[in-house]
Amino acid sequence: MKHNIYHILRGKFLVSDDSFKNWRIIIFISVLAIVMIASSHSADQKVHDIARLGNDVKEWRSAFVDGRSKLMRLKMESGIIQKMAEKEIAPSSIPPKKIKVKSEDN
């Protein structure tokens, strides 16, 4: 046991005659570790992108609701009357009359 640990610490398994199979395993494990790290970074980047897009959606939704409420206030009759009063235009005191057109076929 002591002999095997001593060979590992000195690195004899890397320079011995049958070290080719050891190097293949080491290189294979290193490539797998690099692929795993790259995959983890890619997943983290996607999580950050999803969070950023979620915040953008919330921001655009609040801007939409704000714009819609401003439009509703502008379309209110009282708001239109105030804007027209600034231009000295008042609503008619005579109510509108409905005009009916009779066709000659009747």
Short mmCIF file of C-alpha atoms in Angstrom, two decimals, residues 36-77:
data_model
loop_
_atom_site.label_atom_id
_atom_site.label_comp_id
_atom_site.label_asym_id
_atom_site.label_seq_id
_atom_site.Cartn_x
_atom_site.Cartn_y
_atom_site.Cartn_z
CA MET A 36 -19.12 19.82 -18.05
CA ILE A 37 -17.78 23.27 -17.11
CA ALA A 38 -18.78 24.73 -20.50
CA SER A 39 -22.26 23.23 -20.17
CA SER A 40 -22.64 24.69 -16.69
CA HIS A 41 -21.60 28.15 -17.88
CA SER A 42 -24.04 27.92 -20.78
CA ALA A 43 -26.89 26.94 -18.44
CA ASP A 44 -26.04 29.80 -16.06
CA GLN A 45 -26.02 32.26 -18.98
CA LYS A 46 -29.45 31.05 -20.08
CA VAL A 47 -30.81 31.45 -16.55
CA HIS A 48 -29.54 35.04 -16.45
CA ASP A 49 -31.04 35.75 -19.89
CA ILE A 50 -34.41 34.35 -18.82
CA ALA A 51 -34.41 36.49 -15.67
CA ARG A 52 -33.49 39.61 -17.68
CA LEU A 53 -36.24 38.92 -20.23
CA GLY A 54 -38.75 38.36 -17.40
CA ASN A 55 -37.88 41.77 -15.96
CA ASP A 56 -38.22 43.33 -19.43
CA VAL A 57 -41.69 41.77 -19.81
CA LYS A 58 -42.78 43.19 -16.46
CA GLU A 59 -41.46 46.62 -17.42
CA TRP A 60 -43.22 46.61 -20.81
CA ARG A 61 -46.46 45.36 -19.22
CA SER A 62 -46.44 48.19 -16.66
CA ALA A 63 -45.71 50.72 -19.44
CA PHE A 64 -48.66 49.32 -21.41
CA VAL A 65 -51.02 49.55 -18.44
CA ASP A 66 -49.83 53.10 -17.73
CA GLY A 67 -50.38 54.14 -21.36
CA ARG A 68 -53.81 52.53 -21.43
CA SER A 69 -54.89 54.38 -18.27
CA LYS A 70 -53.64 57.69 -19.71
CA LEU A 71 -55.62 57.03 -22.88
CA MET A 72 -58.77 56.28 -20.88
CA ARG A 73 -58.36 59.56 -18.97
CA LEU A 74 -57.88 61.48 -22.22
CA LYS A 75 -60.99 59.91 -23.77
CA MET A 76 -63.25 60.83 -20.85
CA GLU A 77 -65.90 63.40 -21.71
#
